[in-house]
Coordinates of C-alpha atoms and ligand atoms in Angstrom, one line a residue:
X914 CA 86.7 112.3 131.5
X915 CA 85.8 114.7 128.7
X916 CA 82.1 114.9 127.8
X917 CA 80.0 115.7 124.7
X918 CA 78.4 119.1 125.1
X919 CA 74.9 117.7 124.5
X920 CA 72.9 114.7 123.4
X921 CA 72.7 116.1 119.9
X922 CA 76.5 116.6 119.8
X923 CA 77.0 113.0 120.8
X924 CA 74.6 111.7 118.1
X925 CA 76.2 113.9 115.4
X926 CA 79.7 112.7 116.3
X927 CA 78.6 109.1 116.2
X928 CA 76.9 109.7 112.9
X929 CA 80.1 111.3 111.7
X930 CA 82.0 108.1 112.6
X931 CA 79.4 105.9 110.9
X932 CA 78.8 107.9 107.7
X933 CA 81.9 107.6 105.6
X934 CA 83.4 106.2 102.4
X935 CA 81.4 103.0 103.3
X936 CA 78.1 104.7 102.7
X937 CA 78.7 106.9 99.8
X938 CA 81.2 104.9 97.8
X939 CA 81.2 101.3 99.0
X940 CA 77.5 100.8 99.6
X941 CA 76.4 101.6 96.0
X942 CA 79.4 99.7 94.6
X943 CA 78.6 96.6 96.7
X944 CA 74.9 96.8 95.9
X945 CA 75.6 97.3 92.2
X946 CA 77.9 94.3 92.2
X947 CA 75.3 92.1 93.9
X948 CA 72.5 92.8 91.5
X949 CA 70.9 95.8 93.1
X950 CA 67.8 95.5 95.3
X951 CA 68.5 91.8 95.9
X952 CA 71.1 92.9 98.4
X953 CA 68.8 95.1 100.4
X954 CA 67.0 92.4 102.4
X955 CA 70.1 90.8 103.9
X956 CA 71.5 94.2 104.4
X957 CA 68.5 95.5 106.4
X958 CA 68.5 92.3 108.5
X959 CA 72.2 92.7 109.2
X960 CA 71.8 96.3 110.2
X961 CA 68.7 96.0 112.4
X962 CA 69.2 92.6 114.0
X963 CA 72.9 92.5 114.4
X964 CA 74.7 95.8 114.0
X965 CA 72.2 97.9 115.9
X966 CA 72.0 95.6 119.0
X967 CA 75.8 95.4 119.1
X968 CA 75.9 99.2 118.8
X969 CA 73.6 99.6 121.8
X970 CA 75.8 97.0 123.7
X971 CA 79.0 98.8 122.9
X972 CA 77.7 102.3 123.8
X973 CA 76.3 100.9 127.1
X974 CA 79.7 99.3 127.9
X975 CA 81.5 102.5 127.1
X976 CA 79.3 104.6 129.4
X977 CA 79.5 102.0 132.2
X978 CA 83.3 101.6 132.1
X979 CA 84.0 105.3 131.5
X980 CA 87.2 104.3 129.6
X981 CA 88.5 103.0 126.4
X982 CA 88.5 99.5 124.8
X983 CA 91.8 98.9 126.6
X984 CA 90.6 99.6 130.1
X985 CA 87.2 98.0 129.4
X986 CA 89.0 94.7 128.5
X987 CA 91.3 95.2 131.5
X988 CA 88.3 95.3 133.8
X989 CA 87.2 91.9 132.6
X990 CA 90.6 90.2 133.3
X991 CA 93.8 92.1 133.7
X992 CA 95.7 90.4 130.9
X993 CA 92.8 90.9 128.4
X994 CA 94.0 94.4 127.9
X995 CA 96.4 93.0 125.3
X996 CA 93.3 92.3 123.2
X997 CA 92.2 95.9 123.7
X998 CA 95.5 97.1 122.2
X999 CA 95.2 94.5 119.5
X1000 CA 91.8 96.0 118.4
X1001 CA 93.3 99.5 118.6
X1002 CA 96.0 98.2 116.2
X1003 CA 93.4 96.7 113.8
X1004 CA 91.5 100.1 113.6
X1005 CA 94.8 101.9 113.3
X1006 CA 95.9 99.9 110.3
X1007 CA 92.5 100.3 108.7
X1008 CA 92.9 104.1 109.3
X1009 CA 96.3 104.1 107.6
X1010 CA 94.8 103.2 104.2
X1011 CA 91.4 104.8 104.8
X1012 CA 93.3 108.1 104.8
X1013 CA 94.8 107.3 101.5
X1014 CA 91.3 106.8 99.9
X1015 CA 90.1 109.9 101.7
X1016 CA 93.0 111.8 100.0
X1017 CA 91.9 110.5 96.6
X1018 CA 88.4 112.0 97.2
X1019 CA 90.0 115.4 98.1
X1020 CA 92.1 115.2 94.9
X1021 CA 89.0 114.5 92.8
X1022 CA 87.3 117.5 94.5
X1023 CA 90.1 119.8 93.3
X1024 CA 90.0 118.4 89.8
X1025 CA 86.3 118.9 89.6
X1026 CA 86.7 122.5 90.7
X1027 CA 89.3 123.2 88.2
X1028 CA 87.4 121.4 85.5
X1029 CA 90.3 119.2 84.6
X1030 CA 89.5 115.6 83.7
X1031 CA 92.0 113.0 84.7
X1032 CA 91.8 109.2 84.6
X1033 CA 92.2 107.4 87.9
X1034 CA 95.4 105.7 86.6
X1035 CA 97.0 109.0 85.7
X1036 CA 95.9 110.6 89.0
X1037 CA 97.2 107.7 91.2
X1038 CA 100.5 107.4 89.3
X1039 CA 101.6 110.9 90.4
X1040 CA 102.8 112.1 93.8
X1041 CA 99.7 114.2 94.5
X1042 CA 97.8 111.3 96.2
X1043 CA 100.7 110.9 98.6
X1044 CA 100.6 114.6 99.5
X1045 CA 96.8 114.5 99.9
X1046 CA 97.2 111.5 102.2
X1047 CA 99.5 113.5 104.4
X1048 CA 97.2 116.5 104.4
X1049 CA 94.2 114.4 105.4
X1050 CA 96.2 112.7 108.1
X1051 CA 97.4 116.0 109.5
X1052 CA 93.8 117.4 109.4
X1053 CA 92.6 114.4 111.3
X1054 CA 95.3 114.7 113.9
X1055 CA 94.6 118.4 114.4
X1056 CA 90.9 117.9 114.9
X1057 CA 91.5 115.1 117.4
X1058 CA 94.0 117.1 119.3
X1059 CA 91.3 119.8 119.6
X1060 CA 89.4 117.5 122.0
X1061 CA 86.0 115.9 122.3
X1062 CA 83.9 119.0 122.2
X1063 CA 86.1 121.6 120.5
X1064 CA 87.5 119.2 117.9
X1065 CA 85.4 116.1 117.2
X1066 CA 82.0 117.3 118.1
X1067 CA 82.4 120.7 116.5
X1068 CA 83.7 119.2 113.3
X1069 CA 80.8 116.7 113.0
X1070 CA 78.2 119.3 113.9
X1071 CA 79.5 121.4 111.0
X1072 CA 80.2 118.8 108.4
X1073 CA 77.4 116.3 108.8
X1074 CA 74.5 118.7 108.1
X1075 CA 76.4 120.2 105.2
X1076 CA 77.1 116.8 103.7
X1077 CA 73.5 115.5 104.2
X1078 CA 72.1 118.7 102.8
X1079 CA 74.3 118.6 99.8
X1080 CA 73.4 114.9 99.2
X1081 CA 69.7 115.8 99.4
X1082 CA 70.1 118.5 96.8
X1083 CA 72.0 116.1 94.5
X1084 CA 69.3 113.5 94.9
X1085 CA 66.6 116.1 94.0
X1086 CA 68.6 117.0 90.9
X1087 CA 68.9 113.3 90.0
X1088 CA 65.1 112.9 90.1
X1089 CA 65.1 115.0 86.9
X1090 CA 67.4 112.7 85.0
X1091 CA 65.9 110.4 82.4
X1092 CA 67.4 107.3 84.1
X1093 CA 65.8 108.1 87.4
X1094 CA 63.1 105.4 87.4
X1095 CA 65.4 102.7 86.1
X1096 CA 67.9 103.7 88.8
X1097 CA 65.2 103.4 91.5
X1098 CA 64.0 100.0 90.1
X1099 CA 67.6 98.8 90.3
X1100 CA 68.0 100.0 93.8
X1101 CA 64.7 99.0 95.4
X1102 CA 63.4 95.9 93.6
X1103 CA 64.1 93.1 95.9
X1104 CA 65.0 89.7 94.6
X1105 CA 64.1 86.7 96.8
X1106 CA 65.8 84.1 94.7
X1107 CA 69.4 85.0 95.7
X1108 CA 68.7 84.9 99.5
X1109 CA 70.0 81.3 99.7
X1110 CA 73.5 82.5 98.9
X1111 CA 75.7 82.6 102.1
X1112 CA 78.1 84.9 100.3
X1113 CA 75.4 87.5 99.7
X1114 CA 74.8 87.4 103.5
X1115 CA 78.5 87.6 104.1
X1116 CA 78.8 90.7 102.0
X1117 CA 75.8 92.3 103.7
X1118 CA 77.0 91.6 107.2
X1119 CA 80.5 92.9 106.3
X1120 CA 79.1 96.1 104.9
X1121 CA 76.7 96.6 107.8
X1122 CA 79.4 96.4 110.5
X1123 CA 81.9 98.5 108.4
X1124 CA 79.3 101.1 107.7
X1125 CA 78.1 101.5 111.3
X1126 CA 81.7 101.4 112.7
X1127 CA 80.4 98.9 115.1
X1128 CA 82.3 96.2 117.1
X1129 CA 85.6 98.0 116.9
X1130 CA 85.7 99.9 120.2
X1131 CA 85.1 103.2 118.6
X1132 CA 81.5 103.4 119.9
X1133 CA 82.7 102.2 123.2
X1134 CA 85.1 105.2 123.4
X1135 CA 82.3 107.6 122.2
X1136 CA 79.8 106.1 124.7
X1137 CA 82.2 106.9 127.6
X1138 CA 81.8 110.6 126.8
X1139 CA 78.0 110.4 126.9
X1140 CA 76.3 111.5 130.1
X1141 CA 73.9 109.5 132.2
X1142 CA 70.8 111.3 130.8
X1143 CA 71.5 110.1 127.3
X1144 CA 69.0 107.4 126.2
X1145 CA 71.4 105.0 124.4
X1146 CA 68.8 102.9 122.6
X1147 CA 67.1 105.9 121.0
X1148 CA 70.5 107.4 120.1
X1149 CA 71.6 104.2 118.5
X1150 CA 68.4 104.0 116.5
X1151 CA 68.9 107.5 115.2
X1152 CA 72.6 106.8 114.3
X1153 CA 71.6 103.6 112.5
X1154 CA 68.7 105.2 110.5
X1155 CA 70.9 108.2 109.6
X1156 CA 73.6 105.9 108.4
X1157 CA 71.2 103.8 106.3
X1158 CA 69.5 107.0 105.0
X1159 CA 72.8 108.4 103.8
X1160 CA 73.7 105.0 102.1
X1161 CA 70.3 105.0 100.3
X1162 CA 70.6 108.6 99.5
X1163 CA 73.9 108.1 97.7
X1164 CA 72.3 105.2 95.9
X1165 CA 69.5 107.6 94.8
X1166 CA 72.2 110.0 93.5
X1167 CA 74.4 107.4 91.8
X1168 CA 72.1 105.0 90.0
X1169 CA 70.0 107.5 88.1
X1170 CA 73.3 108.9 86.8
X1171 CA 74.6 105.5 86.0
X1172 CA 71.5 104.6 84.0
X1173 CA 71.0 108.0 82.4
X1174 CA 74.5 107.8 80.8
X1175 CA 74.6 104.1 80.0
X1176 CA 77.2 103.2 82.5
X1177 CA 77.7 99.9 84.3
X1178 CA 76.2 99.7 87.7
X1179 CA 78.5 96.8 88.7
X1180 CA 81.6 98.8 88.2
X1181 CA 83.0 98.3 91.8
X1182 CA 85.6 100.7 92.9
X1183 CA 85.6 102.2 89.5
X1184 CA 82.1 103.5 90.2
X1185 CA 83.2 106.6 92.1
X1186 CA 86.6 107.4 90.5
X1187 CA 86.2 106.3 86.9
X1188 CA 82.5 105.6 86.0
X1189 CA 80.8 108.6 87.5
X1190 CA 83.4 111.2 86.3
X1191 CA 82.4 110.1 82.7
X1192 CA 78.9 111.2 83.4
X1193 CA 80.0 114.3 85.3
X1194 CA 81.9 115.4 82.2
X1195 CA 78.9 115.4 79.9
X1196 CA 76.0 116.3 82.2
X1197 CA 74.7 119.8 82.5
X1198 CA 76.3 121.5 85.5
X1199 CA 78.5 118.4 85.9
X1200 CA 81.4 120.3 87.3
X1201 CA 79.5 121.6 90.2
X1202 CA 77.8 118.3 90.8
X1203 CA 81.2 116.5 90.7
X1204 CA 82.7 119.0 93.1
X1205 CA 79.8 118.7 95.5
X1206 CA 79.9 114.9 95.3
X1207 CA 83.6 114.5 96.1
X1208 CA 83.5 117.2 98.8
X1209 CA 80.7 115.2 100.6
X1210 CA 82.7 112.1 100.2
X1211 CA 85.8 113.8 101.7
X1212 CA 83.9 115.3 104.6
X1213 CA 82.3 111.9 105.4
X1214 CA 85.7 110.2 105.3
X1215 CA 87.3 112.9 107.5
X1216 CA 84.8 112.5 110.3
X1217 CA 85.2 108.7 110.2
X1218 CA 88.9 108.9 110.2
X1219 CA 88.7 111.2 113.2
X1220 CA 86.8 108.5 115.2
X1221 CA 89.3 105.9 114.3
X1222 CA 92.2 108.1 115.5
X1223 CA 90.3 109.2 118.7
X1224 CA 90.0 105.6 119.8
X1225 CA 93.8 105.1 120.0
X1226 CA 94.5 108.6 121.2
X1227 CA 92.1 107.9 124.2
X1228 CA 93.8 104.6 124.9
X1229 CA 97.3 106.2 124.9
X1230 CA 96.2 109.0 127.1
X1231 CA 94.6 106.7 129.6
X1232 CA 97.4 104.2 129.8
X1233 CA 100.4 106.4 129.6
X1234 CA 98.9 109.5 131.2
X1235 CA 99.9 111.5 128.2
X1236 CA 98.2 114.8 127.2
X1237 CA 95.7 114.7 124.4
X1238 CA 98.0 116.8 122.3
X1239 CA 101.0 114.6 122.8
X1240 CA 99.0 111.4 122.1
X1241 CA 97.5 112.9 118.9
X1242 CA 100.8 114.1 117.7
X1243 CA 102.6 110.8 118.3
X1244 CA 99.8 108.8 116.6
X1245 CA 99.5 111.2 113.6
X1246 CA 103.2 110.7 113.0
X1247 CA 102.7 107.0 113.4
X1248 CA 99.8 106.9 110.9
X1249 CA 101.8 108.9 108.4
X1250 CA 104.6 106.4 108.6
X1251 CA 102.2 103.4 108.5
X1252 CA 100.0 104.7 105.7
X1253 CA 102.9 105.7 103.5
X1254 CA 103.4 102.3 101.9
X1255 CA 99.7 102.2 101.1
X1256 CA 99.9 105.6 99.6
X1257 CA 103.0 104.7 97.6
X1258 CA 101.4 101.4 96.4
X1259 CA 99.3 103.2 93.9
X1260 CA 101.9 105.8 92.9
X1261 CA 104.7 105.5 90.5
X1262 CA 106.6 103.7 93.2
X1263 CA 104.1 100.9 92.8
X1264 CA 104.9 99.5 96.2
X1265 CA 103.8 95.8 96.4
X1266 CA 103.8 93.1 98.9
X1267 CA 103.9 89.6 97.5
X1268 CA 102.9 91.0 94.1
X1269 CA 99.9 92.8 95.5
X1270 CA 99.6 96.6 96.0
X1271 CA 100.1 97.2 99.8
X1272 CA 96.8 99.0 100.0
X1273 CA 94.9 96.1 98.5
X1274 CA 96.8 93.7 100.7
X1275 CA 95.9 95.5 103.9
X1276 CA 92.3 95.9 102.8
X1277 CA 91.8 92.3 102.1
X1278 CA 93.5 91.1 105.3
X1279 CA 93.0 93.5 108.1
X1280 CA 90.2 95.4 106.5
X1281 CA 88.1 92.4 105.6
X1282 CA 88.9 90.0 108.4
X1283 CA 90.0 92.3 111.2
X1284 CA 86.5 93.7 111.6
X1285 CA 84.6 90.5 112.3
X1286 CA 87.6 89.3 114.5
X1287 CA 87.3 92.4 116.6
X1288 CA 83.5 92.3 116.8
X1289 CA 83.6 88.6 117.9
X1290 CA 86.2 89.4 120.6
X1291 CA 84.1 92.3 121.8
X1292 CA 80.8 90.4 122.0
X1293 CA 82.3 87.2 123.5
X1294 CA 84.7 88.7 126.1
X1295 CA 82.1 90.9 127.7
X1296 CA 79.4 88.2 127.8
X1297 CA 81.1 84.9 128.4
X1298 CA 83.9 86.2 130.7
X1299 CA 82.2 88.9 132.6
X1300 CA 79.1 88.1 134.6
X1301 CA 78.2 91.6 135.7
X1302 CA 77.4 92.6 132.1
X1303 CA 73.9 91.4 132.3
X1304 CA 73.1 93.7 135.2
X1305 CA 75.1 96.6 134.0
X1306 CA 73.3 96.4 130.7
X1307 CA 69.9 96.5 132.5
X1308 CA 71.1 99.6 134.4
X1309 CA 72.3 101.3 131.2
X1310 CA 69.4 100.5 128.8
X1311 CA 66.6 99.1 130.9
X1312 CA 65.8 95.6 131.8
X1313 CA 63.3 94.9 129.0
X1314 CA 65.7 95.7 126.2
X1315 CA 68.7 94.1 128.0
X1316 CA 66.8 90.9 127.9
X1317 CA 66.9 91.0 124.1
X1318 CA 70.3 92.5 123.5
X1319 CA 72.2 90.3 125.9
X1320 CA 71.4 86.9 124.4
X1321 CA 71.8 88.4 120.9
X1322 CA 75.4 89.6 121.8
X1323 CA 76.2 86.4 123.7
X1324 CA 75.2 83.8 121.1
X1325 CA 73.6 85.0 117.9
X1326 CA 75.9 87.8 116.8
X1327 CA 79.2 85.8 117.5
X1328 CA 77.6 82.8 115.7
X1329 CA 76.5 84.8 112.7
X1330 CA 79.8 86.5 112.4
X1331 CA 81.7 83.3 112.7
X1332 CA 79.5 81.6 110.1
X1333 CA 79.6 84.4 107.5
X1334 CA 83.3 84.9 107.9
X1335 CA 83.9 81.1 107.6
X1336 CA 81.6 81.0 104.5
X1337 CA 83.5 83.6 102.7
X1338 CA 86.9 82.0 103.5
X1339 CA 85.7 78.5 102.7
X1340 CA 84.1 79.5 99.4
X1341 CA 87.5 80.6 98.0
X1342 CA 85.9 82.7 95.4
X1343 CA 85.9 86.3 94.7
X1344 CA 82.5 87.8 95.3
X1345 CA 81.4 91.4 94.9
X1346 CA 81.3 93.1 98.2
X1347 CA 83.4 90.8 100.3
X1348 CA 86.2 93.3 100.4
X1349 CA 86.2 96.8 101.7
X1350 CA 87.7 98.2 98.7
X1351 CA 85.5 97.1 95.9
X1352 CA 87.5 96.5 92.8
X1353 CA 90.8 95.8 94.4
X1354 CA 92.8 92.8 93.3
X1355 CA 91.5 89.5 94.7
X1356 CA 94.3 87.8 96.6
X1357 CA 92.7 84.5 97.5
X1358 CA 91.6 83.1 100.8
X1359 CA 94.9 81.4 101.6
X1360 CA 96.9 84.6 101.4
X1361 CA 94.1 86.4 103.2
X1362 CA 94.2 84.0 106.1
X1363 CA 98.0 83.9 106.2
X1364 CA 98.1 87.7 106.1
X1365 CA 95.6 88.3 108.9
X1366 CA 97.3 85.7 111.1
X1367 CA 100.7 87.3 110.7
X1368 CA 99.2 90.8 111.2
X1369 CA 97.3 89.7 114.3
X1370 CA 100.4 88.0 115.8
X1371 CA 102.4 91.2 115.1
X1372 CA 99.7 93.3 116.7
X1373 CA 99.6 91.0 119.7
X1374 CA 103.4 91.2 120.1
X1375 CA 103.2 95.0 119.9
X1376 CA 100.3 95.0 122.4
X1377 CA 102.3 93.0 124.9
X1378 CA 105.1 95.5 124.6
X1379 CA 102.6 98.4 125.0
X1380 CA 101.2 96.7 128.2
X1381 CA 104.7 96.4 129.7
X1382 CA 105.5 100.0 129.0
X1383 CA 102.0 101.1 130.1
X1384 CA 102.4 99.4 133.5
X1385 CA 105.1 101.8 134.7
X1386 CA 103.3 105.2 134.5
X1387 CA 100.1 103.7 135.8
X1388 CA 101.9 102.0 138.7
X1389 CA 103.7 105.3 139.4
X1390 CA 100.4 107.1 139.5
X1391 CA 98.9 104.5 141.9
X1392 CA 101.9 105.0 144.2
X1393 CA 101.5 108.7 144.3
X1394 CA 97.8 108.4 144.9
X1395 CA 98.4 106.0 147.8
X1396 CA 101.1 108.3 149.2
X1397 CA 98.6 111.1 149.3
X1398 CA 96.6 108.9 151.8
X1399 CA 93.8 107.7 149.5
X1400 CA 94.4 104.1 150.1
Ligands
LIG2347 N1 81.9 103.6 109.1 C1 82.9 104.3 108.3 C2 82.4 104.2 106.8 O1 81.3 103.9 106.5 C3 84.2 103.7 108.3 C4 84.7 103.5 109.7 C5 84.7 104.3 110.7 C6 85.3 102.3 110.1 N2 85.3 103.7 111.8 C7 85.6 102.5 111.5 C8 85.5 101.1 109.5 C9 86.2 101.4 112.2 C10 86.1 100.1 110.2 C11 86.5 100.2 111.5 O2 83.1 104.6 105.9

């Protein structure tokens, strides 16, 4: 098993996974759409009472099982490995369109550098976004094939400090803008009257889990590379606070700009690609600021994409005994093929599924519903179907904490996830922040549910095939091992 070179390396890599488009683009957009500070209370509760405990749980499982989501599920019951592959499939599909958005941020970085102004519609209509998607996917694949230390960890250790430093400088600059105090009021004034809305809570929980990359087996994979001396609860707290800090920091950058230049805070997806560029075009030093902003967004997206790819690369290596290079190459090729329809859906090809751009369709089915489905599976399978979890948790994180985390993951977190997901489905309305891609076309709950059911069935079928194939090399290895007299 590969290992992180140090505790700091592990924490930075996990921060790299957590900090992404979700923090810098989606968080301000969702917050703006939900009336600003009103959203903060449910968000903080979701982060500290649900996402953080589940993060500790997932990292502890990873270190205990020393494997991937597939082998961890297999240790519970042999056939459960199918669910492990299914979750890999969910993350892989999310990755396929996440890379497209990451490519957009790279494009906007280049435009900012060259000083050229381009509307989002003109930009996305061309072929450049498709090329940038491919470039981003290849970059992700190359880093992952470099390995845990030399690829993932090195990349995060480099990019995370640069990104956070740049964001801090941008935030300092924004304190000088005339709209600074209005921006801060908007961001930080809580509103207790809206707390009765289940949809607000649904939006907050969705955002918390997405932003912290929790419940998807990614942290389980990263936890397996951590050594025994690593204190998991402390590391989880650092990762969570860093992720929250970056989200707030980007709010501190974005809202003063929005209010200083008379823009709409509730602009959704437009916020990053349409609204902000209007301000960048007229503010002093706007070109540099725009370039810095989009570069940070791209770096953050890249380290998140790396974590999504690593999870499946690790699973393939483990089950098929492939080399890291081979797994990374095969999966990069696969993600290029899978993401192409999403990339083309915004281009001149205008690829649609049932009248909806493919990217929006994927985001509103697998992106929005796949995440709670995976997190519910993860929490329930390891608590309800696996009695040793209680003890192994006590060994990994200490008995006192295990006493709190275990019941949370057994009852509270699955219940909360089921309730918030059901509320958003039952409401049948469009609500800001219920979708990962703020501003995409609303497709309605019926199509959402139909879509996710079909996708999950397809993933399950693919997983069963993967398990059948996976059995042969593993069985072969076992035979050789026995032959060598180890049995
Ligand atoms: N957390 C990342 C962000 O904020 C995105 C991300 C990384 C993610 N890994 C994930 C989202 C797994 C869903 C599933 O942008």
